[in-house]
Amino acid sequence: MLALDEARARILGALSPTPAETVALPEAWGRVLARPVLARLTQPPADVSAMDGYALRAAEARPGARLRVIGAAPAGRPFGTALGPGEAVRIFTGGVVPDGADAILIQEDAEEAGGLVTPREAPAQGRWIRRRGLDFAAGDTLLPEGRRLSARDIGLAAAANHPWLTVRRRPRIGILATGDEIALPGEPIPAGGIVSSNAHALAAMVRAAGAEPINLPIAPDDRDAIAAAAAAAHAADMLVTTGGASVGEHDLVQAALGPQGFALDFWKIAMRPGKPLIWGRLGRTPVLGLPGNPVSALVCAVQFLLPAIWVLSGLPPAAPPTQPVRAGAPLPANDRRFDHLRASLGTDRDSRFVATPFPVQDSSMMATLARAEALILRPPFAPALAEGAEVEAILLDRLGV
Amino acid sequence: MLALDEARARILGALSPTPAETVALPEAWGRVLARPVLARLTQPPADVSAMDGYALRAAEARPGARLRVIGAAPAGRPFGTALGPGEAVRIFTGGVVPDGADAILIQEDAEEAGGLVTPREAPAQGRWIRRRGLDFAAGDTLLPEGRRLSARDIGLAAAANHPWLTVRRRPRIGILATGDEIALPGEPIPAGGIVSSNAHALAAMVRAAGAEPINLPIAPDDRDAIAAAAAAAHAADMLVTTGGASVGEHDLVQAALGPQGFALDFWKIAMRPGKPLIWGRLGRTPVLGLPGNPVSALVCAVQFLLPAIWVLSGLPPAAPPTQPVRAGAPLPANDRRFDHLRASLGTDRDSRFVATPFPVQDSSMMATLARAEALILRPPFAPALAEGAEVEAILLDRLGV
């Protein structure tokens, strides 16, 4: 059996980022930069005021002095003339500091009457002036290649005068559910059958990770049907199958794909739930075969599919982020399989997360899975832990999963 | 000056969720349920096998016994006949347990030859059988009204046979940037002007929160233009303005909207950055006026706009989630304003978050803001803290901000 980390490393090592595309700035949120964003201008473009008040010479702004207000410099409308002796200019936040001025008297410290302004407090030289280039200078690298763009980054790219950004194309993930026994929601259900849930949960996960799902028609347990459906996935950056990955004789995904020149591996991974996994390549398309049990499929998707989408999106290889939590119940010692306990999440008196595993961990239970807010991680041979001990957990809501 | 929490409570108290709409299941990820999801069927619909193996009577399955294999029960194809004495049925995960069988012998514990199966280990009665309704029963409330749908929830709703879900309409948020000095990225920049960044950052935040931004044309600093643009926002569930909320004479948003029968409040909030805020109603549309400074606008949007979108989306009123972190530098005592220190985020040797405030906290600095991963929260009159002390912080990446 393969260790979980080793399986993930082999999957991620086989993947490359999607090609670049150019998108309009508002479409770039959450996307990963394929080229760095350089400042196209200097910000602020000149020395500007940080406050509403009066631009003047600090040396002349003694309390009680009377300075002549010769004009105004609102943001966007610079006052064109230099200040002479004894003069001041009304200025507003973002307004360009006129030549000759070296400080801003904030309006709370000023009295204006009859075209004259009188300081109540003397401003220090340079006070309340934002220097040209304080934020950034033309040519500065503001956002590096490989960065996933936050809302703040979008604002920064806008401020740096970029109407377009070059990002990685959203990975297209083909999703293929297999099995005679499954039907789409709302469609006739075969005798003894169930409604397909994995493909929909996986499609939502793919969206949550910023990729684009392609939901392929359900393939019955028949070699030709599976192979035909898989062929339809050639346009995808990755094909994900669900079902057909266990060792039973009805598990045909492997058998159907293998003989057609597809390089497929079958792995048993030392993890619970979800040990059987198919991994390989269909032409140039990577194929990830997940188990059919809903919980197994989800846990494998969190551990392998999400990181795979991140790499396809242009992000570095990484495991899903974890959070230290306190165990809400004693945890038994673990065997050789990396375990993922479905758990509810609360907080203790010190506002620390407490994750409490559900008593039944059956891998067919969707309702329990939906209630689970965390997966408590139990590495191979982890020792027994008392209630309250610290363990690592994956918080599912944080991943949109 | 109004306290931050009080301002947020007044804003959230004035908002109601958007009306419901029906969407196809795959569109429902991240949306908030307007009606609960009830199970339309029982899952599993019959007793099914949890493993690949043989369905048989536990009492007959002594090690060394030879049972006749009379057929197979794959998932989706129930074996129609009841088991007689000395008989077994080949069964696969999810296959219906035939009448007469009361245990599953897993295939790892079985030897089959010549149509006969021999147990190597005796299974206990009921072993490896998932009982009818183990996951859920028809009529069970699986997902309550008001729940934001995770990928797991989408899977559960599918399993419960729902092709459609009734959710809250995405809130539509009109965004109005004001100011003579601002230009859209890539367009000619007026002398002394800057490129509009707030509207784009806010639009991305609106998307991150699951709502739909409407970017209104930039309004110059002119009463009629502002009022006309604002009127265009009547189709929005909320109008957000940026700029024009400070006390200077060029701050016209308030003046332009006030006389037209709009109920507007002007608040000074005891917070930093971002103290001036406009709040009110334009006809039936709530109006939130944010400061013009990028950092002030963002911090106010995190504290007021995101929670407002959550309430409009059908979620309960709440402050943005915080995380305890260690201070990466000594923090001075705070004054009467609730402060938000822009900080980088790392981890210490115990994998705990360490947030280190940037030395310059100027509210015009977009590049610093983009680098900031956390806002360290300093409530009014918070005492000085040593490096390493625990403080609450808002982690911006977690909000997609």
mmCIF file of N, CA, C and O in Angstrom, chain A residues 29 52 75-77 90 92 107 130 135 147 151-153 155-156 158 161 180-181 185-186 191 195-197 208 246-248 250 352 362-364 366-367 369-370 372 390 397-398 400-401, chain B residues 29 52 76-77 90 92 107 130 135 147 151-153 155-156 158 161 180-181 185-186 191 195-197 208 247-250 293 352 362-364 366-367 369-370 372 390 397-398 400-401:
data_model
loop_
_atom_site.group_PDB
_atom_site.id
_atom_site.type_symbol
_atom_site.label_atom_id
_atom_site.label_comp_id
_atom_site.label_asym_id
_atom_site.label_seq_id
_atom_site.Cartn_x
_atom_site.Cartn_y
_atom_site.Cartn_z
ATOM 1 N N TRP A 29 -10.625 37.982 -10.433
ATOM 2 C CA TRP A 29 -10.658 37.630 -9.010
ATOM 3 C C TRP A 29 -10.592 36.111 -8.839
ATOM 4 O O TRP A 29 -11.311 35.376 -9.515
ATOM 5 N N ASP A 52 -7.775 66.962 4.605
ATOM 6 C CA ASP A 52 -8.371 68.226 4.196
ATOM 7 C C ASP A 52 -7.743 69.334 5.049
ATOM 8 O O ASP A 52 -7.606 69.177 6.266
ATOM 9 N N ALA A 75 -8.706 67.096 -4.939
ATOM 10 C CA ALA A 75 -8.167 65.931 -5.634
ATOM 11 C C ALA A 75 -8.569 66.021 -7.101
ATOM 12 O O ALA A 75 -9.714 66.320 -7.425
ATOM 13 N N GLY A 76 -7.600 65.818 -7.997
ATOM 14 C CA GLY A 76 -7.907 65.807 -9.418
ATOM 15 C C GLY A 76 -7.832 67.172 -10.087
ATOM 16 O O GLY A 76 -7.883 67.261 -11.310
ATOM 17 N N ARG A 77 -7.733 68.266 -9.305
ATOM 18 C CA ARG A 77 -7.617 69.589 -9.933
ATOM 19 C C ARG A 77 -6.464 70.365 -9.287
ATOM 20 O O ARG A 77 -6.685 71.192 -8.399
ATOM 21 N N ARG A 90 -6.093 76.250 -0.131
ATOM 22 C CA ARG A 90 -7.046 75.277 0.425
ATOM 23 C C ARG A 90 -6.808 73.951 -0.283
ATOM 24 O O ARG A 90 -6.722 73.919 -1.518
ATOM 25 N N PHE A 92 -7.467 69.437 -0.359
ATOM 26 C CA PHE A 92 -8.310 68.332 0.085
ATOM 27 C C PHE A 92 -7.542 67.027 -0.055
ATOM 28 O O PHE A 92 -6.570 66.952 -0.808
ATOM 29 N N GLN A 107 -7.616 71.052 8.686
ATOM 30 C CA GLN A 107 -8.643 72.080 8.859
ATOM 31 C C GLN A 107 -9.124 72.176 10.303
ATOM 32 O O GLN A 107 -9.553 73.239 10.741
ATOM 33 N N ARG A 130 1.764 63.098 1.535
ATOM 34 C CA ARG A 130 2.129 61.782 1.007
ATOM 35 C C ARG A 130 3.059 62.010 -0.177
ATOM 36 O O ARG A 130 2.675 62.620 -1.163
ATOM 37 N N ASP A 135 3.208 54.827 -2.428
ATOM 38 C CA ASP A 135 2.558 53.521 -2.568
ATOM 39 C C ASP A 135 3.386 52.635 -3.511
ATOM 40 O O ASP A 135 3.814 51.550 -3.122
ATOM 41 N N ARG A 147 0.509 34.112 -8.267
ATOM 42 C CA ARG A 147 -0.302 34.554 -7.139
ATOM 43 C C ARG A 147 -1.780 34.420 -7.477
ATOM 44 O O ARG A 147 -2.218 34.805 -8.548
ATOM 45 N N ALA A 151 -9.304 40.159 -3.688
ATOM 46 C CA ALA A 151 -10.018 41.406 -4.012
ATOM 47 C C ALA A 151 -9.075 42.602 -3.873
ATOM 48 O O ALA A 151 -9.130 43.543 -4.677
ATOM 49 N N ARG A 152 -8.191 42.547 -2.872
ATOM 50 C CA ARG A 152 -7.216 43.638 -2.714
ATOM 51 C C ARG A 152 -6.283 43.708 -3.912
ATOM 52 O O ARG A 152 -5.929 44.794 -4.378
ATOM 53 N N ASP A 153 -5.860 42.535 -4.410
ATOM 54 C CA ASP A 153 -4.965 42.504 -5.572
ATOM 55 C C ASP A 153 -5.651 43.124 -6.792
ATOM 56 O O ASP A 153 -5.001 43.805 -7.595
ATOM 57 N N GLY A 155 -7.846 45.462 -6.741
ATOM 58 C CA GLY A 155 -7.765 46.909 -6.523
ATOM 59 C C GLY A 155 -6.383 47.453 -6.860
ATOM 60 O O GLY A 155 -6.251 48.506 -7.494
ATOM 61 N N LEU A 156 -5.348 46.702 -6.455
ATOM 62 C CA LEU A 156 -3.979 47.158 -6.712
ATOM 63 C C LEU A 156 -3.669 47.148 -8.213
ATOM 64 O O LEU A 156 -3.074 48.095 -8.741
ATOM 65 N N ALA A 158 -5.792 47.519 -10.559
ATOM 66 C CA ALA A 158 -6.536 48.663 -11.112
ATOM 67 C C ALA A 158 -5.746 49.948 -10.885
ATOM 68 O O ALA A 158 -5.526 50.741 -11.815
ATOM 69 N N ASN A 161 -3.121 50.615 -13.179
ATOM 70 C CA ASN A 161 -3.586 50.943 -14.536
ATOM 71 C C ASN A 161 -3.635 49.739 -15.488
ATOM 72 O O ASN A 161 -3.330 49.877 -16.666
ATOM 73 N N ASP A 180 -24.373 0.846 -12.983
ATOM 74 C CA ASP A 180 -25.746 0.542 -13.404
ATOM 75 C C ASP A 180 -26.760 1.075 -12.416
ATOM 76 O O ASP A 180 -27.901 1.335 -12.780
ATOM 77 N N GLU A 181 -26.328 1.195 -11.154
ATOM 78 C CA GLU A 181 -27.305 1.408 -10.103
ATOM 79 C C GLU A 181 -27.634 2.876 -9.873
ATOM 80 O O GLU A 181 -28.456 3.190 -9.036
ATOM 81 N N PRO A 185 -30.688 12.898 -10.190
ATOM 82 C CA PRO A 185 -31.809 13.352 -9.352
ATOM 83 C C PRO A 185 -33.027 13.691 -10.220
ATOM 84 O O PRO A 185 -32.904 14.354 -11.242
ATOM 85 N N GLY A 186 -34.205 13.208 -9.793
ATOM 86 C CA GLY A 186 -35.443 13.509 -10.502
ATOM 87 C C GLY A 186 -35.744 12.560 -11.636
ATOM 88 O O GLY A 186 -36.830 12.610 -12.219
ATOM 89 N N ALA A 191 -34.542 -0.441 -10.030
ATOM 90 C CA ALA A 191 -34.781 -1.254 -8.830
ATOM 91 C C ALA A 191 -33.466 -1.461 -8.094
ATOM 92 O O ALA A 191 -32.460 -1.823 -8.702
ATOM 93 N N VAL A 195 -29.634 7.397 -6.174
ATOM 94 C CA VAL A 195 -29.475 8.606 -6.957
ATOM 95 C C VAL A 195 -28.005 9.020 -6.912
ATOM 96 O O VAL A 195 -27.372 8.988 -5.864
ATOM 97 N N SER A 196 -27.494 9.402 -8.059
ATOM 98 C CA SER A 196 -26.098 9.804 -8.184
ATOM 99 C C SER A 196 -25.838 11.042 -7.342
ATOM 100 O O SER A 196 -26.502 12.062 -7.499
ATOM 101 N N SER A 197 -24.874 10.955 -6.446
ATOM 102 C CA SER A 197 -24.568 12.131 -5.623
ATOM 103 C C SER A 197 -23.107 12.550 -5.767
ATOM 104 O O SER A 197 -22.799 13.734 -5.721
ATOM 105 N N ALA A 208 -15.663 25.149 -6.324
ATOM 106 C CA ALA A 208 -15.134 25.792 -5.122
ATOM 107 C C ALA A 208 -13.633 26.037 -5.259
ATOM 108 O O ALA A 208 -13.107 27.010 -4.733
ATOM 109 N N SER A 246 -12.772 -0.218 -6.950
ATOM 110 C CA SER A 246 -12.448 -1.253 -5.961
ATOM 111 C C SER A 246 -12.084 -2.557 -6.689
ATOM 112 O O SER A 246 -11.949 -2.585 -7.909
ATOM 113 N N VAL A 247 -11.918 -3.613 -5.940
ATOM 114 C CA VAL A 247 -11.324 -4.804 -6.560
ATOM 115 C C VAL A 247 -12.352 -5.794 -7.097
ATOM 116 O O VAL A 247 -11.982 -6.837 -7.614
ATOM 117 N N GLY A 248 -13.650 -5.477 -6.977
ATOM 118 C CA GLY A 248 -14.676 -6.432 -7.412
ATOM 119 C C GLY A 248 -14.675 -6.641 -8.924
ATOM 120 O O GLY A 248 -14.136 -5.825 -9.684
ATOM 121 N N HIS A 250 -16.994 -6.271 -10.929
ATOM 122 C CA HIS A 250 -17.809 -5.289 -11.642
ATOM 123 C C HIS A 250 -17.122 -3.930 -11.742
ATOM 124 O O HIS A 250 -17.727 -2.962 -12.143
ATOM 125 N N ARG A 352 -10.838 28.167 21.356
ATOM 126 C CA ARG A 352 -10.090 27.250 20.505
ATOM 127 C C ARG A 352 -11.059 26.236 19.898
ATOM 128 O O ARG A 352 -12.031 25.841 20.516
ATOM 129 N N ASP A 362 -19.268 5.360 9.008
ATOM 130 C CA ASP A 362 -19.529 4.571 7.795
ATOM 131 C C ASP A 362 -19.382 5.435 6.549
ATOM 132 O O ASP A 362 -19.887 6.558 6.477
ATOM 133 N N SER A 363 -18.697 4.885 5.532
ATOM 134 C CA SER A 363 -18.364 5.693 4.366
ATOM 135 C C SER A 363 -19.526 5.847 3.382
ATOM 136 O O SER A 363 -19.358 6.431 2.326
ATOM 137 N N SER A 364 -20.707 5.336 3.713
ATOM 138 C CA SER A 364 -21.861 5.549 2.821
ATOM 139 C C SER A 364 -22.753 6.677 3.327
ATOM 140 O O SER A 364 -23.746 7.001 2.693
ATOM 141 N N MET A 366 -23.957 10.036 3.703
ATOM 142 C CA MET A 366 -23.899 11.399 3.174
ATOM 143 C C MET A 366 -24.371 12.435 4.192
ATOM 144 O O MET A 366 -23.837 13.533 4.266
ATOM 145 N N ALA A 367 -25.444 12.101 4.935
ATOM 146 C CA ALA A 367 -26.011 13.082 5.868
ATOM 147 C C ALA A 367 -24.992 13.421 6.955
ATOM 148 O O ALA A 367 -24.816 14.588 7.322
ATOM 149 N N LEU A 369 -21.787 13.138 6.608
ATOM 150 C CA LEU A 369 -20.718 13.871 5.926
ATOM 151 C C LEU A 369 -21.088 15.353 5.784
ATOM 152 O O LEU A 369 -20.250 16.238 5.997
ATOM 153 N N ALA A 370 -22.349 15.617 5.430
ATOM 154 C CA ALA A 370 -22.761 17.014 5.249
ATOM 155 C C ALA A 370 -22.689 17.766 6.580
ATOM 156 O O ALA A 370 -22.381 18.956 6.607
ATOM 157 N N ALA A 372 -20.557 17.084 8.940
ATOM 158 C CA ALA A 372 -19.158 17.151 9.385
ATOM 159 C C ALA A 372 -18.555 18.490 8.964
ATOM 160 O O ALA A 372 -18.677 18.894 7.811
ATOM 161 N N GLU A 390 -4.260 18.027 21.382
ATOM 162 C CA GLU A 390 -4.257 18.772 20.123
ATOM 163 C C GLU A 390 -4.017 17.824 18.954
ATOM 164 O O GLU A 390 -3.119 16.979 19.001
ATOM 165 N N ASP A 397 -15.307 23.682 5.564
ATOM 166 C CA ASP A 397 -15.961 24.915 5.112
ATOM 167 C C ASP A 397 -14.952 25.897 4.518
ATOM 168 O O ASP A 397 -15.263 26.620 3.588
ATOM 169 N N ARG A 398 -13.740 25.914 5.071
ATOM 170 C CA ARG A 398 -12.726 26.848 4.577
ATOM 171 C C ARG A 398 -12.338 26.543 3.148
ATOM 172 O O ARG A 398 -11.834 27.407 2.446
ATOM 173 N N GLY A 400 -14.556 25.473 1.017
ATOM 174 C CA GLY A 400 -15.793 25.552 0.228
ATOM 175 C C GLY A 400 -16.371 24.183 -0.067
ATOM 176 O O GLY A 400 -17.240 24.026 -0.914
ATOM 177 N N VAL A 401 -15.870 23.190 0.662
ATOM 178 C CA VAL A 401 -16.208 21.797 0.369
ATOM 179 C C VAL A 401 -17.368 21.359 1.259
ATOM 180 O O VAL A 401 -18.064 20.411 0.957
ATOM 181 N N TRP B 29 -24.437 25.581 -5.396
ATOM 182 C CA TRP B 29 -23.270 25.618 -4.505
ATOM 183 C C TRP B 29 -23.015 27.047 -4.015
ATOM 184 O O TRP B 29 -23.006 27.987 -4.812
ATOM 185 N N ASP B 52 -17.503 -6.043 -0.775
ATOM 186 C CA ASP B 52 -17.565 -7.110 -1.767
ATOM 187 C C ASP B 52 -17.389 -8.448 -1.034
ATOM 188 O O ASP B 52 -16.506 -8.558 -0.168
ATOM 189 N N GLY B 76 -27.312 -2.283 -7.805
ATOM 190 C CA GLY B 76 -28.227 -1.929 -8.880
ATOM 191 C C GLY B 76 -28.932 -3.113 -9.512
ATOM 192 O O GLY B 76 -29.858 -2.933 -10.300
ATOM 193 N N ARG B 77 -28.501 -4.349 -9.212
ATOM 194 C CA ARG B 77 -29.180 -5.520 -9.793
ATOM 195 C C ARG B 77 -29.467 -6.545 -8.698
ATOM 196 O O ARG B 77 -28.718 -7.520 -8.531
ATOM 197 N N ARG B 90 -23.126 -14.253 -4.298
ATOM 198 C CA ARG B 90 -22.002 -13.326 -4.502
ATOM 199 C C ARG B 90 -22.585 -11.913 -4.445
ATOM 200 O O ARG B 90 -23.600 -11.627 -5.076
ATOM 201 N N PHE B 92 -21.796 -7.446 -4.011
ATOM 202 C CA PHE B 92 -20.817 -6.366 -4.155
ATOM 203 C C PHE B 92 -21.274 -5.156 -3.356
ATOM 204 O O PHE B 92 -22.459 -5.049 -3.005
ATOM 205 N N GLN B 107 -14.794 -10.914 0.848
ATOM 206 C CA GLN B 107 -14.121 -11.830 -0.074
ATOM 207 C C GLN B 107 -12.711 -12.172 0.377
ATOM 208 O O GLN B 107 -12.199 -13.240 0.058
ATOM 209 N N ARG B 130 -25.389 -2.747 5.681
ATOM 210 C CA ARG B 130 -25.897 -1.403 5.950
ATOM 211 C C ARG B 130 -27.407 -1.476 5.937
ATOM 212 O O ARG B 130 -28.009 -1.817 4.920
ATOM 213 N N ASP B 135 -28.542 5.980 6.325
ATOM 214 C CA ASP B 135 -28.120 7.346 6.020
ATOM 215 C C ASP B 135 -29.272 8.316 6.315
ATOM 216 O O ASP B 135 -29.133 9.230 7.125
ATOM 217 N N ARG B 147 -29.205 27.652 5.421
ATOM 218 C CA ARG B 147 -27.866 27.052 5.346
ATOM 219 C C ARG B 147 -27.214 27.420 4.021
ATOM 220 O O ARG B 147 -27.815 27.326 2.964
ATOM 221 N N ALA B 151 -20.230 21.845 -0.902
ATOM 222 C CA ALA B 151 -20.184 20.785 -1.923
ATOM 223 C C ALA B 151 -20.795 19.497 -1.375
ATOM 224 O O ALA B 151 -21.482 18.768 -2.092
ATOM 225 N N ARG B 152 -20.543 19.227 -0.089
ATOM 226 C CA ARG B 152 -21.140 18.035 0.528
ATOM 227 C C ARG B 152 -22.664 18.120 0.546
ATOM 228 O O ARG B 152 -23.362 17.143 0.312
ATOM 229 N N ASP B 153 -23.173 19.331 0.831
ATOM 230 C CA ASP B 153 -24.628 19.514 0.848
ATOM 231 C C ASP B 153 -25.227 19.260 -0.537
ATOM 232 O O ASP B 153 -26.315 18.698 -0.657
ATOM 233 N N GLY B 155 -24.097 17.233 -2.736
ATOM 234 C CA GLY B 155 -24.128 15.777 -2.868
ATOM 235 C C GLY B 155 -25.302 15.170 -2.103
ATOM 236 O O GLY B 155 -25.987 14.272 -2.604
ATOM 237 N N LEU B 156 -25.546 15.673 -0.898
ATOM 238 C CA LEU B 156 -26.645 15.143 -0.086
ATOM 239 C C LEU B 156 -28.001 15.452 -0.729
ATOM 240 O O LEU B 156 -28.882 14.589 -0.783
ATOM 241 N N ALA B 158 -28.554 15.856 -3.835
ATOM 242 C CA ALA B 158 -28.652 14.947 -4.992
ATOM 243 C C ALA B 158 -29.097 13.564 -4.530
ATOM 244 O O ALA B 158 -30.039 12.985 -5.083
ATOM 245 N N ASN B 161 -32.557 13.147 -3.984
ATOM 246 C CA ASN B 161 -33.363 13.181 -5.209
ATOM 247 C C ASN B 161 -33.946 14.553 -5.542
ATOM 248 O O ASN B 161 -35.074 14.669 -6.010
ATOM 249 N N ASP B 180 -13.834 63.636 -9.363
ATOM 250 C CA ASP B 180 -13.292 64.172 -10.608
ATOM 251 C C ASP B 180 -11.946 63.545 -10.943
ATOM 252 O O ASP B 180 -11.551 63.503 -12.104
ATOM 253 N N GLU B 181 -11.229 63.112 -9.908
ATOM 254 C CA GLU B 181 -9.830 62.776 -10.094
ATOM 255 C C GLU B 181 -9.618 61.341 -10.539
ATOM 256 O O GLU B 181 -8.488 60.935 -10.756
ATOM 257 N N PRO B 185 -9.098 52.005 -15.315
ATOM 258 C CA PRO B 185 -7.801 51.509 -15.794
ATOM 259 C C PRO B 185 -7.752 51.506 -17.328
ATOM 260 O O PRO B 185 -8.701 51.072 -17.977
ATOM 261 N N GLY B 186 -6.645 51.992 -17.875
ATOM 262 C CA GLY B 186 -6.461 52.001 -19.325
ATOM 263 C C GLY B 186 -7.048 53.212 -20.016
ATOM 264 O O GLY B 186 -6.824 53.402 -21.214
ATOM 265 N N ALA B 191 -5.090 65.287 -15.307
ATOM 266 C CA ALA B 191 -3.912 65.833 -14.614
ATOM 267 C C ALA B 191 -4.125 65.736 -13.106
ATOM 268 O O ALA B 191 -5.177 66.135 -12.610
ATOM 269 N N VAL B 195 -6.009 56.350 -10.914
ATOM 270 C CA VAL B 195 -6.854 55.321 -11.519
ATOM 271 C C VAL B 195 -7.773 54.756 -10.435
ATOM 272 O O VAL B 195 -7.348 54.490 -9.319
ATOM 273 N N SER B 196 -9.027 54.583 -10.797
ATOM 274 C CA SER B 196 -10.038 54.065 -9.868
ATOM 275 C C SER B 196 -9.679 52.659 -9.435
ATOM 276 O O SER B 196 -9.501 51.767 -10.267
ATOM 277 N N SER B 197 -9.549 52.439 -8.144
ATOM 278 C CA SER B 197 -9.232 51.091 -7.673
ATOM 279 C C SER B 197 -10.296 50.562 -6.726
ATOM 280 O O SER B 197 -10.586 49.372 -6.718
ATOM 281 N N ALA B 208 -16.719 37.663 -4.050
ATOM 282 C CA ALA B 208 -16.179 36.719 -3.062
ATOM 283 C C ALA B 208 -17.243 36.349 -2.040
ATOM 284 O O ALA B 208 -17.260 35.235 -1.526
ATOM 285 N N VAL B 247 -15.566 65.008 5.428
ATOM 286 C CA VAL B 247 -16.259 66.244 5.794
ATOM 287 C C VAL B 247 -15.917 67.431 4.893
ATOM 288 O O VAL B 247 -16.450 68.529 5.085
ATOM 289 N N GLY B 248 -15.083 67.237 3.889
ATOM 290 C CA GLY B 248 -14.672 68.351 3.030
ATOM 291 C C GLY B 248 -15.806 68.890 2.182
ATOM 292 O O GLY B 248 -16.817 68.217 1.965
ATOM 293 N N GLU B 249 -15.600 70.088 1.642
ATOM 294 C CA GLU B 249 -16.682 70.708 0.894
ATOM 295 C C GLU B 249 -16.904 70.055 -0.469
ATOM 296 O O GLU B 249 -17.902 70.313 -1.124
ATOM 297 N N HIS B 250 -15.950 69.241 -0.899
ATOM 298 C CA HIS B 250 -16.140 68.542 -2.171
ATOM 299 C C HIS B 250 -16.790 67.169 -1.988
ATOM 300 O O HIS B 250 -16.827 66.370 -2.897
ATOM 301 N N ASN B 293 -10.467 56.610 0.618
ATOM 302 C CA ASN B 293 -9.146 55.991 0.755
ATOM 303 C C ASN B 293 -9.253 54.477 0.619
ATOM 304 O O ASN B 293 -10.114 53.868 1.249
ATOM 305 N N ARG B 352 1.495 28.099 15.340
ATOM 306 C CA ARG B 352 0.457 29.101 15.626
ATOM 307 C C ARG B 352 0.688 30.314 14.730
ATOM 308 O O ARG B 352 1.824 30.665 14.424
ATOM 309 N N ASP B 362 -0.361 53.843 6.517
ATOM 310 C CA ASP B 362 -1.059 54.899 5.783
ATOM 311 C C ASP B 362 -2.221 54.319 4.972
ATOM 312 O O ASP B 362 -2.079 53.305 4.292
ATOM 313 N N SER B 363 -3.360 54.994 5.022
ATOM 314 C CA SER B 363 -4.570 54.439 4.411
ATOM 315 C C SER B 363 -4.638 54.640 2.902
ATOM 316 O O SER B 363 -5.627 54.279 2.280
ATOM 317 N N SER B 364 -3.600 55.186 2.287
ATOM 318 C CA SER B 364 -3.599 55.299 0.823
ATOM 319 C C SER B 364 -2.773 54.188 0.177
ATOM 320 O O SER B 364 -2.694 54.120 -1.038
ATOM 321 N N MET B 366 -2.120 50.976 -1.288
ATOM 322 C CA MET B 366 -2.716 49.764 -1.852
ATOM 323 C C MET B 366 -1.746 48.599 -1.855
ATOM 324 O O MET B 366 -2.144 47.454 -1.646
ATOM 325 N N ALA B 367 -0.459 48.872 -2.161
ATOM 326 C CA ALA B 367 0.508 47.774 -2.275
ATOM 327 C C ALA B 367 0.683 47.103 -0.914
ATOM 328 O O ALA B 367 0.742 45.875 -0.814
ATOM 329 N N LEU B 369 -1.548 47.112 1.434
ATOM 330 C CA LEU B 369 -2.816 46.430 1.700
ATOM 331 C C LEU B 369 -2.858 45.069 1.013
ATOM 332 O O LEU B 369 -3.301 44.075 1.593
ATOM 333 N N ALA B 370 -2.381 45.029 -0.240
ATOM 334 C CA ALA B 370 -2.411 43.752 -0.972
ATOM 335 C C ALA B 370 -1.505 42.728 -0.301
ATOM 336 O O ALA B 370 -1.802 41.530 -0.307
ATOM 337 N N ALA B 372 -0.923 42.642 2.909
ATOM 338 C CA ALA B 372 -1.451 42.325 4.238
ATOM 339 C C ALA B 372 -2.304 41.070 4.161
ATOM 340 O O ALA B 372 -3.153 40.935 3.297
ATOM 341 N N GLU B 390 -1.439 37.220 22.692
ATOM 342 C CA GLU B 390 -2.511 36.773 21.791
ATOM 343 C C GLU B 390 -3.472 37.923 21.497
ATOM 344 O O GLU B 390 -3.900 38.630 22.406
ATOM 345 N N ASP B 397 -7.528 36.415 3.544
ATOM 346 C CA ASP B 397 -7.607 35.388 2.502
ATOM 347 C C ASP B 397 -8.797 34.460 2.714
ATOM 348 O O ASP B 397 -9.408 33.994 1.762
ATOM 349 N N ARG B 398 -9.108 34.193 3.977
ATOM 350 C CA ARG B 398 -10.220 33.283 4.271
ATOM 351 C C ARG B 398 -11.542 33.848 3.798
ATOM 352 O O ARG B 398 -12.497 33.109 3.588
ATOM 353 N N GLY B 400 -11.700 35.608 1.066
ATOM 354 C CA GLY B 400 -11.557 35.844 -0.377
ATOM 355 C C GLY B 400 -11.295 37.295 -0.698
ATOM 356 O O GLY B 400 -11.414 37.733 -1.833
ATOM 357 N N VAL B 401 -10.915 38.041 0.330
ATOM 358 C CA VAL B 401 -10.791 39.490 0.210
ATOM 359 C C VAL B 401 -9.346 39.873 -0.083
ATOM 360 O O VAL B 401 -9.068 40.952 -0.540
#
